[in-house]
Tab-separated table of C-alpha atoms and ligand atoms in Angstrom:
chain	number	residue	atom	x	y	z
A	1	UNK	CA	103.151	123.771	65.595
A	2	UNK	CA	102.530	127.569	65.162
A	3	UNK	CA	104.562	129.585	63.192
A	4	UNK	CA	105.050	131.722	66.010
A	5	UNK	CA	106.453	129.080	68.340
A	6	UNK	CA	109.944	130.001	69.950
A	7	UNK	CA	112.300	128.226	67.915
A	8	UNK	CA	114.124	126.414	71.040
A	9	UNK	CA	110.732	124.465	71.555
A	10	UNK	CA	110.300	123.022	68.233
A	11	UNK	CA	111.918	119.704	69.346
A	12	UNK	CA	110.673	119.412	72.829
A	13	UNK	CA	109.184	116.397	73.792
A	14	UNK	CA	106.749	116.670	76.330
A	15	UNK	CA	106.808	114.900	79.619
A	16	UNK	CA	103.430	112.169	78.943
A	17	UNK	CA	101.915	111.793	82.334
A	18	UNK	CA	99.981	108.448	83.388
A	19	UNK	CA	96.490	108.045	81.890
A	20	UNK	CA	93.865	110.062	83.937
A	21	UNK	CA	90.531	108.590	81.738
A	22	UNK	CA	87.538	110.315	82.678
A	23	UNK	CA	84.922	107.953	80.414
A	24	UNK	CA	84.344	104.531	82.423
A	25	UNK	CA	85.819	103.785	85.511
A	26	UNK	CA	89.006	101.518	86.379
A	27	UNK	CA	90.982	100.263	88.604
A	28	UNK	CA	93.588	102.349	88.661
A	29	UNK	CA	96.797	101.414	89.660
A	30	UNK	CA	99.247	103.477	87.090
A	31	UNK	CA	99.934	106.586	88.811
A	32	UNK	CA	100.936	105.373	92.352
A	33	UNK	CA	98.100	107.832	94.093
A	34	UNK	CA	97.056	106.689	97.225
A	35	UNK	CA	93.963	104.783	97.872
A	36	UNK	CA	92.944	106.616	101.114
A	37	UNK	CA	91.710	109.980	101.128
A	38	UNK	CA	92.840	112.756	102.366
A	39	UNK	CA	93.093	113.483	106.234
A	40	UNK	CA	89.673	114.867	107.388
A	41	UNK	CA	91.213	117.820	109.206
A	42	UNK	CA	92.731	118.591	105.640
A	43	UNK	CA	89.500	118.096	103.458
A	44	UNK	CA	87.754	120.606	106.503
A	45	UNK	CA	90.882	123.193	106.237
A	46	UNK	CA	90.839	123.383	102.412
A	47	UNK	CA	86.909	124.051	102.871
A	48	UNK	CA	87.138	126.794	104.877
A	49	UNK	CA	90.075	128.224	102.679
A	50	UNK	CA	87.224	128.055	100.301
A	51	UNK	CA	85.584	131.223	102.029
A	52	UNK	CA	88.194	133.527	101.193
A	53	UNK	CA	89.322	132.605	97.450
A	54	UNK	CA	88.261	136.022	96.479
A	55	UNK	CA	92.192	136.592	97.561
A	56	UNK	CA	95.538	135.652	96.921
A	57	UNK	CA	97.317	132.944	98.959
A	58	UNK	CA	99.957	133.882	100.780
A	59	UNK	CA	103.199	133.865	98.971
A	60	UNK	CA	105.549	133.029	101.433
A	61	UNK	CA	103.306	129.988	102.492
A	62	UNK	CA	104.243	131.200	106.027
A	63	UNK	CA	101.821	129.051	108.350
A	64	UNK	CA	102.736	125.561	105.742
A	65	UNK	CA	106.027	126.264	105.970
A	66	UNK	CA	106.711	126.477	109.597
A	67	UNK	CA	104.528	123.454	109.783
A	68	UNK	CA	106.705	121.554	107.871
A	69	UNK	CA	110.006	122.847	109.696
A	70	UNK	CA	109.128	122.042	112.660
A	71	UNK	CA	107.795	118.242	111.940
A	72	UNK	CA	110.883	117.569	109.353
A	73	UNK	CA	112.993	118.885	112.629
A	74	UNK	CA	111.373	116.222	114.685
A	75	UNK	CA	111.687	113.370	112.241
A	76	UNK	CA	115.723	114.185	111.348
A	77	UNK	CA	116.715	115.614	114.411
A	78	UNK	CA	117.648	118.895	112.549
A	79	UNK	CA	117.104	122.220	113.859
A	80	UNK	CA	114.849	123.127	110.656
A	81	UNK	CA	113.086	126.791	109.937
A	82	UNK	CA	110.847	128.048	107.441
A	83	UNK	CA	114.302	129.506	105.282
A	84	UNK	CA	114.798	126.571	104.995
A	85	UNK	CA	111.928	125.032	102.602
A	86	UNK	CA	110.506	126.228	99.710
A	87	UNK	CA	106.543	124.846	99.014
A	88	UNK	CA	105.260	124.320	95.539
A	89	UNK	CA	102.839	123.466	93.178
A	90	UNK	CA	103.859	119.392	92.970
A	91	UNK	CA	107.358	118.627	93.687
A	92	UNK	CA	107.073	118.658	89.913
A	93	UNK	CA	107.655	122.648	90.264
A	94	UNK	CA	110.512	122.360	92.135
A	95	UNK	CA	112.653	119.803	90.104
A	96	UNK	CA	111.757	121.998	87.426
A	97	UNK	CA	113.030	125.223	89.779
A	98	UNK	CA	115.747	123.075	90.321
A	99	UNK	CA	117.194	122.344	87.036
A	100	UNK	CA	116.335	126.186	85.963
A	101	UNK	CA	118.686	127.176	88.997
A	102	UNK	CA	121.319	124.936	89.417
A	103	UNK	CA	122.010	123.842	85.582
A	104	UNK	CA	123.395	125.350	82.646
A	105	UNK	CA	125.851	126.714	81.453
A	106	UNK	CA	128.948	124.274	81.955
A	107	UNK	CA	126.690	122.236	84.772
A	108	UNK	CA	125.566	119.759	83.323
A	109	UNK	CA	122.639	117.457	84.907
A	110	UNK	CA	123.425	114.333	85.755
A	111	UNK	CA	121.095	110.972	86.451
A	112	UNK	CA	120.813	107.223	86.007
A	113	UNK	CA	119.328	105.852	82.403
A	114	UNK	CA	115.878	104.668	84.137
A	115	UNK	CA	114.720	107.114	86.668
A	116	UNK	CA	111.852	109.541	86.594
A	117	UNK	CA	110.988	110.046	83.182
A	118	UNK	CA	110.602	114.398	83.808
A	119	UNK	CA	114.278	114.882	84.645
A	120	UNK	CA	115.082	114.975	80.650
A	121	UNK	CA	111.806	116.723	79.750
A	122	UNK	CA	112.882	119.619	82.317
A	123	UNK	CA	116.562	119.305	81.168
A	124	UNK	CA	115.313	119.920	77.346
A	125	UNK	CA	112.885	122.488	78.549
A	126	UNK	CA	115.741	124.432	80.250
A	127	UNK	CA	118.319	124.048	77.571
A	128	UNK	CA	120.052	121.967	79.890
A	129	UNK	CA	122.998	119.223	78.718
A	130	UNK	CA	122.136	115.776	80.244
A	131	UNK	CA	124.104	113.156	81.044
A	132	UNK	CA	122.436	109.247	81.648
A	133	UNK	CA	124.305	106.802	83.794
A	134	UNK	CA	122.778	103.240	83.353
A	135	UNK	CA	121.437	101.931	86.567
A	136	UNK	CA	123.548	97.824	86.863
A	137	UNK	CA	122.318	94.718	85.824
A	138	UNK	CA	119.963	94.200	88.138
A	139	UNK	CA	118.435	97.820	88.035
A	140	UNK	CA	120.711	99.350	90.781
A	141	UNK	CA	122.225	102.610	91.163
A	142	UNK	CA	125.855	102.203	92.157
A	143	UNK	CA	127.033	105.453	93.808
A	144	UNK	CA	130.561	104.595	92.708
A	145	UNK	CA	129.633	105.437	89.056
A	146	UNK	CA	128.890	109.493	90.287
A	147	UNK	CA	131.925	109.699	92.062
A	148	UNK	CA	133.309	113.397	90.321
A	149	UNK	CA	130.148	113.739	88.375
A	150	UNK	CA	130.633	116.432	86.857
A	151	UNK	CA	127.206	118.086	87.146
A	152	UNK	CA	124.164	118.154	89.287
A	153	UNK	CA	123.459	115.630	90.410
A	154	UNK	CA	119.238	113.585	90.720
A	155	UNK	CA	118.967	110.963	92.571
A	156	UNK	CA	115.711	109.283	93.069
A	157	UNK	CA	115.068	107.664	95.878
A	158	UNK	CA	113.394	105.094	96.131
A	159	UNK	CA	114.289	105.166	92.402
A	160	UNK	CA	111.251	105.635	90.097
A	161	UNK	CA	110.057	103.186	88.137
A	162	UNK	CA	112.137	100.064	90.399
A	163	UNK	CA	111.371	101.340	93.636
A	164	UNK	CA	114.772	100.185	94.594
A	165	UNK	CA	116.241	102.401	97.737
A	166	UNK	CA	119.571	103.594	98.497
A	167	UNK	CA	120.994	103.214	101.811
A	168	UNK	CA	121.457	106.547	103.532
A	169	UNK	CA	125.284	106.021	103.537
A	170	UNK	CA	125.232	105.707	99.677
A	171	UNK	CA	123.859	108.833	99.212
A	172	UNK	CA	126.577	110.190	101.224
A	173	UNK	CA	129.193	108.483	99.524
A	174	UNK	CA	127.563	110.736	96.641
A	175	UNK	CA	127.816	113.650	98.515
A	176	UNK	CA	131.209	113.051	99.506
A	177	UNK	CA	132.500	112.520	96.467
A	178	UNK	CA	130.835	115.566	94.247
A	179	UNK	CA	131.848	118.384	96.934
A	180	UNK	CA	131.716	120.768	94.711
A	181	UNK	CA	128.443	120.045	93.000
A	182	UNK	CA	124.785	119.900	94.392
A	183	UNK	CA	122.899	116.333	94.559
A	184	UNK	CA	119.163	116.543	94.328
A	185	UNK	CA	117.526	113.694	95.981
A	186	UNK	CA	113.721	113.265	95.285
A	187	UNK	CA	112.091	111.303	97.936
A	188	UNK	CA	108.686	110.851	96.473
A	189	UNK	CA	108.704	107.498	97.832
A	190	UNK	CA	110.231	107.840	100.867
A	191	UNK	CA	107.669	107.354	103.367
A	192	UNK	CA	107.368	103.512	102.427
A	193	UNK	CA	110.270	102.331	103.649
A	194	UNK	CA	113.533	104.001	102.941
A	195	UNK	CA	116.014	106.144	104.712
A	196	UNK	CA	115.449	109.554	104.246
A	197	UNK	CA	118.307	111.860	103.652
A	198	UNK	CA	117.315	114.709	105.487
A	199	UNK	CA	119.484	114.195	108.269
A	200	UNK	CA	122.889	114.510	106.067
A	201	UNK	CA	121.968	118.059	106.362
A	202	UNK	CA	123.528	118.710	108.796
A	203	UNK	CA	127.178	117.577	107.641
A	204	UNK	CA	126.610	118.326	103.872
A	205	UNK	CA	125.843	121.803	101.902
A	206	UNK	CA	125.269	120.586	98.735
A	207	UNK	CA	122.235	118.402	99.266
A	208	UNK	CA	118.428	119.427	98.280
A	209	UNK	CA	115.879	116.780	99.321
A	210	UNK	CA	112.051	117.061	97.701
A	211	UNK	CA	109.903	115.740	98.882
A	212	UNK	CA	106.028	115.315	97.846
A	213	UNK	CA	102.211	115.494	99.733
A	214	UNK	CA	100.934	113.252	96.613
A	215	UNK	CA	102.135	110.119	97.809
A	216	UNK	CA	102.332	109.422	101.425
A	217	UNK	CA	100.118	112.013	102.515
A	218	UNK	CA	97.158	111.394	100.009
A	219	UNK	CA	96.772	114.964	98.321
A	220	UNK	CA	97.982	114.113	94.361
A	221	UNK	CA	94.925	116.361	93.352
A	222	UNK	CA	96.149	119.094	95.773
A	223	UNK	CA	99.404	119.294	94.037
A	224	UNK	CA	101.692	120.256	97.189
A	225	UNK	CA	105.515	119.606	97.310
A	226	UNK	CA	108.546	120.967	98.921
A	227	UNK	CA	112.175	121.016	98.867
A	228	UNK	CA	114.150	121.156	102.201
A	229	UNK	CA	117.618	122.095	102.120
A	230	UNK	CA	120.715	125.067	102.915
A	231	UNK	CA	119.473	128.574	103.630
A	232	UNK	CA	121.490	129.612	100.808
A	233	UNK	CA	119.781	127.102	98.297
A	234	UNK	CA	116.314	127.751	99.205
A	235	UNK	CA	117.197	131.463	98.469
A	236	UNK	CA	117.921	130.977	95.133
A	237	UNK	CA	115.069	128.584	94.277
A	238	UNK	CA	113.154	131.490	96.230
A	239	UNK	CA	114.407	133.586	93.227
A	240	UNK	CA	113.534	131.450	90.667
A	241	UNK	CA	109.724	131.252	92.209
A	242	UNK	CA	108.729	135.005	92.891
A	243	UNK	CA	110.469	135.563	89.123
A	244	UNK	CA	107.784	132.549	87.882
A	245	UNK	CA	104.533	132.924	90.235
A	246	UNK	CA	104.667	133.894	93.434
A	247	UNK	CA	101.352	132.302	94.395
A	248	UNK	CA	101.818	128.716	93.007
A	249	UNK	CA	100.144	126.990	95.910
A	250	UNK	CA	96.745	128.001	95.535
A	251	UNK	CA	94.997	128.781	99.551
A	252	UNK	CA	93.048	125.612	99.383
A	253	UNK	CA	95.469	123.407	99.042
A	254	UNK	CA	97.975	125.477	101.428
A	255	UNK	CA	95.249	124.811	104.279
A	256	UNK	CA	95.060	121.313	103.310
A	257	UNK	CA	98.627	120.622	104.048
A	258	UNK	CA	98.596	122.256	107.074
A	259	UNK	CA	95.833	119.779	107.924
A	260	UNK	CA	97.774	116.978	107.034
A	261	UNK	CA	100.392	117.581	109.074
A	262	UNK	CA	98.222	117.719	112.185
A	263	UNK	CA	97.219	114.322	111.085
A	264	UNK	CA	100.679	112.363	111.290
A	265	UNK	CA	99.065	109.134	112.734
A	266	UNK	CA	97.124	108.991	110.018
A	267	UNK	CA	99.798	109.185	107.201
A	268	UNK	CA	101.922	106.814	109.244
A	269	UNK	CA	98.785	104.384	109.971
A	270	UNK	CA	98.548	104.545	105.889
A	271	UNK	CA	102.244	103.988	105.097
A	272	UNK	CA	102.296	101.139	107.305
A	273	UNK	CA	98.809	99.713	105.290
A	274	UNK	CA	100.696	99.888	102.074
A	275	UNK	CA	103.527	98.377	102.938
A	276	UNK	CA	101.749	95.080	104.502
A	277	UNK	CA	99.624	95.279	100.982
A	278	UNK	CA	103.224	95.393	98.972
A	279	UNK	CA	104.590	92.227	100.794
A	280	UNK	CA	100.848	90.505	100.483
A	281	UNK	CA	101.231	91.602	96.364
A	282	UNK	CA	104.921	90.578	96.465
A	283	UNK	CA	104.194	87.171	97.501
A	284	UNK	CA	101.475	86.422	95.164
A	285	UNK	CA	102.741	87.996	92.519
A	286	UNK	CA	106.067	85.675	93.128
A	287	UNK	CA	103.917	82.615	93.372
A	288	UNK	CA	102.244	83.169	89.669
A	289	UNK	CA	106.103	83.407	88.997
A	290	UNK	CA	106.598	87.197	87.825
A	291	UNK	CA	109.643	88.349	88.918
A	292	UNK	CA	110.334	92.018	90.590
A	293	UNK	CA	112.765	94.625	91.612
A	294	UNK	CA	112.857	94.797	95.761
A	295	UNK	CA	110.447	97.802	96.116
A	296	UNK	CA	110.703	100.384	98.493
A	297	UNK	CA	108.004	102.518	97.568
A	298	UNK	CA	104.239	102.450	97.197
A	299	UNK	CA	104.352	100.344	93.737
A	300	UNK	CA	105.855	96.898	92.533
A	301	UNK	CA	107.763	96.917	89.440
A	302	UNK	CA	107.173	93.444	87.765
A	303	UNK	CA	107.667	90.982	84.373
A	304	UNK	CA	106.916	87.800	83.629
A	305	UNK	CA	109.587	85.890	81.727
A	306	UNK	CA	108.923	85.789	77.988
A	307	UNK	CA	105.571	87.576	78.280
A	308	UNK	CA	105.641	91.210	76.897
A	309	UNK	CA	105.010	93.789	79.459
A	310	UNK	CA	103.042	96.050	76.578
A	311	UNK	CA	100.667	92.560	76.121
A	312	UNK	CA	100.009	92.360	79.635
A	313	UNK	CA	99.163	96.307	80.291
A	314	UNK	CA	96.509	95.897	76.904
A	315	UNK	CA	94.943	93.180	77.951
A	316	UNK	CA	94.394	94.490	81.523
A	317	UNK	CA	93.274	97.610	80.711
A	318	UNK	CA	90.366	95.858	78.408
A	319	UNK	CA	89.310	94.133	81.562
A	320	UNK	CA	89.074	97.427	83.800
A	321	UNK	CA	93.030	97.555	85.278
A	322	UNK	CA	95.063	100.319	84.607
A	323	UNK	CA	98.637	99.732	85.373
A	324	UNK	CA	101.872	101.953	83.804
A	325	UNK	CA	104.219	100.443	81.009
A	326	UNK	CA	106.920	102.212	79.889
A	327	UNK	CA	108.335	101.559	76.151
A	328	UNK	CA	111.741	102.386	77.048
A	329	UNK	CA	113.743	99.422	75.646
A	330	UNK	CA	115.308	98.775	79.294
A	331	UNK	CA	112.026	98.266	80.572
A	332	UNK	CA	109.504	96.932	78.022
A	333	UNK	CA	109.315	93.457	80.110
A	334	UNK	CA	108.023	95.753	83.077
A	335	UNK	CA	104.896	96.988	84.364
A	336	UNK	CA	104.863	99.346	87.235
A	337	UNK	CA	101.556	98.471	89.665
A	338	UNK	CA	100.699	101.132	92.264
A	339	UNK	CA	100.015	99.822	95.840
A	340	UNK	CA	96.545	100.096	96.794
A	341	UNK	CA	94.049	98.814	99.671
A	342	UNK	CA	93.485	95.096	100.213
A	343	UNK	CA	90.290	94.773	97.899
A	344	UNK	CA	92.236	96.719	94.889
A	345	UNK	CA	95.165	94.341	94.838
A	346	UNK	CA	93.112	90.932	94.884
A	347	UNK	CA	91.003	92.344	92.136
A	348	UNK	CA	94.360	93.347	90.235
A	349	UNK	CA	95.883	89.784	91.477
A	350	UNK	CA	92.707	87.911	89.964
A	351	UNK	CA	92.565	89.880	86.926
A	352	UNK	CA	96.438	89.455	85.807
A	353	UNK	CA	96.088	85.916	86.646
A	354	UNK	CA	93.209	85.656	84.117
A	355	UNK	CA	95.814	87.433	81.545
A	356	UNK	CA	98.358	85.351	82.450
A	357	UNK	CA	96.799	82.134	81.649
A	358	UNK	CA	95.765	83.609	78.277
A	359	UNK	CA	99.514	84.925	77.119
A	360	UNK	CA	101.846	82.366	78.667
B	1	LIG	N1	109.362	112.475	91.673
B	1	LIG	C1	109.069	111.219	91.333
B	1	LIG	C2	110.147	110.192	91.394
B	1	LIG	C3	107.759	110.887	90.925
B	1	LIG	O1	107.472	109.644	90.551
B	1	LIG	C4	106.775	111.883	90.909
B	1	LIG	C5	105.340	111.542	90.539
B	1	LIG	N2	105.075	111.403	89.220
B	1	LIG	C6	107.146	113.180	91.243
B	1	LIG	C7	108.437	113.446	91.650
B	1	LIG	C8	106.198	114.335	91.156
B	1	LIG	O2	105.106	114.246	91.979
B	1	LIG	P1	104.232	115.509	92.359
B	1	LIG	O3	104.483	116.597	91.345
B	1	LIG	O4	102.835	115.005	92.343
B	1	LIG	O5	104.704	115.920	93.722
């Protein structure tokens, strides 16, 4: 630490994002990236963009941005323009916009005890009071426990690091019972099986969903997300942006999204891959007898019963397999395995059986 550090930092601990090793090569499964690259029409679009770096993108992300209105218009049956999403670097940037706009002050932020592990770091970073309500028993968010929350509210869902989803009705029930306070859901993980909530949109003006192009639609490196929500909402995050940087998606990866966009077959095709490589994962990983959350989302979160889950993330990683463990006391059993192709997961599923054998 400087001496010339800003006084309000001098506790903050950093958000620690999964391993990204650059000296041999793995298999990595830690980070839940997808295995398939990026649309072609995207990898030709951010190409081209290429050419004209010598200027700035375009701030408004005008072409990406009715894009996106009109396909999220299709998919929810919404009537969707460009006021109403804002595009960022990452939906990172926006959760972050987020709890800069809509926290503070006597709003507190509110989400469950094992969620994204970036909603404290960006309450702490924002001088932000947070409040942590533990997820049940068996790792489940009951929206009963946020009725009159108090706060604004984060919701992820699928729910980061269980991959558990919430029914779209739950996340109404939230809605209907914090009228008076915003609810943030982040669909990160949305595109591999759960209901999105875009569609309460239409009854409910205190809902934000983010969503994310790292995921579903291949482009983690691009660093392209979005939140979709009221008019009035987008406005102020609007603020918030052109008072940060106005051109935080960078032209490339503005043309790239476009391209994935015209490529929906292929995003579905891929979500659909995933999940058949999940429920192929699932069942193996059930037969060597680890147990695991019911996942929703493009990663399994797993233990095996009296076998630490630190053990088992060491001793894969020595034989070439990343996966992510958290130390969080909640989850210390757990290991979170990203979904990848066919060949990735019976390497992973031979490998942990090796490891297995050796620490049961
Ligand atoms: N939300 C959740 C729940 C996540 O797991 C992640 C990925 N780490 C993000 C948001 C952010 O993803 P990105 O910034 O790549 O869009």
């Amino acid at each position: 630490m400087s001496r010339f550090l800003n006084r309000k930092y001098e506790d903050l601990e950093p958000y620690v994002p999964g391993e990204q090793p650059q000296d041999q090569k793995y298999l990595k499964l830690n980070t839940n990236e997808s295995p398939f690259p990026p649309a072609q029409t995207a990898r030709k679009k951010a190409a081209e963009a290429a050419e004209n770096l010598n200027l700035y993108s375009d701030p408004d992300c005008r072409i990406l941005a009715q894009k996106l209105a009109e396909r999220l218009s299709e998919d929810s049956g919404l009537r969707l323009t460009a006021d109403n999403v804002i595009i960022t670097n990452g939906s990172d940037e926006v959760l972050n916009f987020a709890f800069m706009t809509f926290c503070g002050g006597d709003k507190p932020a509110v989400f469950p005890d094992i969620t994204y592990g970036f909603y404290p770091v960006f309450a702490d970073m924002n001088g932000v009071p947070y409040r942590e309500i533990p997820l049940d028993e068996e790792f489940r968010i009951d929206p009963a426990d946020y009725a009159g929350a108090g706060g604004t509210i984060f919701i992820a869902n699928p729910n980061a690091h269980t991959g558990i989803a919430l029914r779209r009705a739950q996340i109404e029930e939230i809605l209907t019972r914090n009228p008076e306070d915003l609810v943030v859901v982040d669909e990160a993980y949305v595109d591999f099986g759960a209901e999105s909530s875009l569609p309460l949109l239409e009854k409910y003006d205190n809902l934000l969903v983010i969503q994310t192009f790292s995921k579903s639609r291949s482009l983690a490196g691009g660093r392209l997300g979005f939140g979709v929500g009221p008019k009035e909402i987008i406005t102020d995050l609007q603020t918030i942006r052109y008072s940060t940087n106005p051109y935080n998606v960078n032209a490339m990866t503005m043309a790239a999204g476009v391209g994935v966009l015209e490529e929906e077959e292929y995003t579905r095709g891929n979500c659909g891959t995933i999940i058949v490589n999940r429920r192929y994962t699932e069942e193996r990983l059930c037969a060597m007898g680890f147990e695991l959350t019911d996942s929703s989302a493009n990663f399994v979160f797993m233990k095996y019963p009296g076998v630490d889950g630190g053990r088992i993330y060491e001793e894969m990683k020595k034989r070439g397999v990343l996966i992510r463990h958290f130390t969080k006391e909640r989850m210390a059993q757990y290991n979170r395995v990203t979904i990848g192709s066919r060949e990735q997961m019976d390497e992973f599923l031979k490998v942990l059986g090796e490891v297995i054998e050796e620490l049961k």
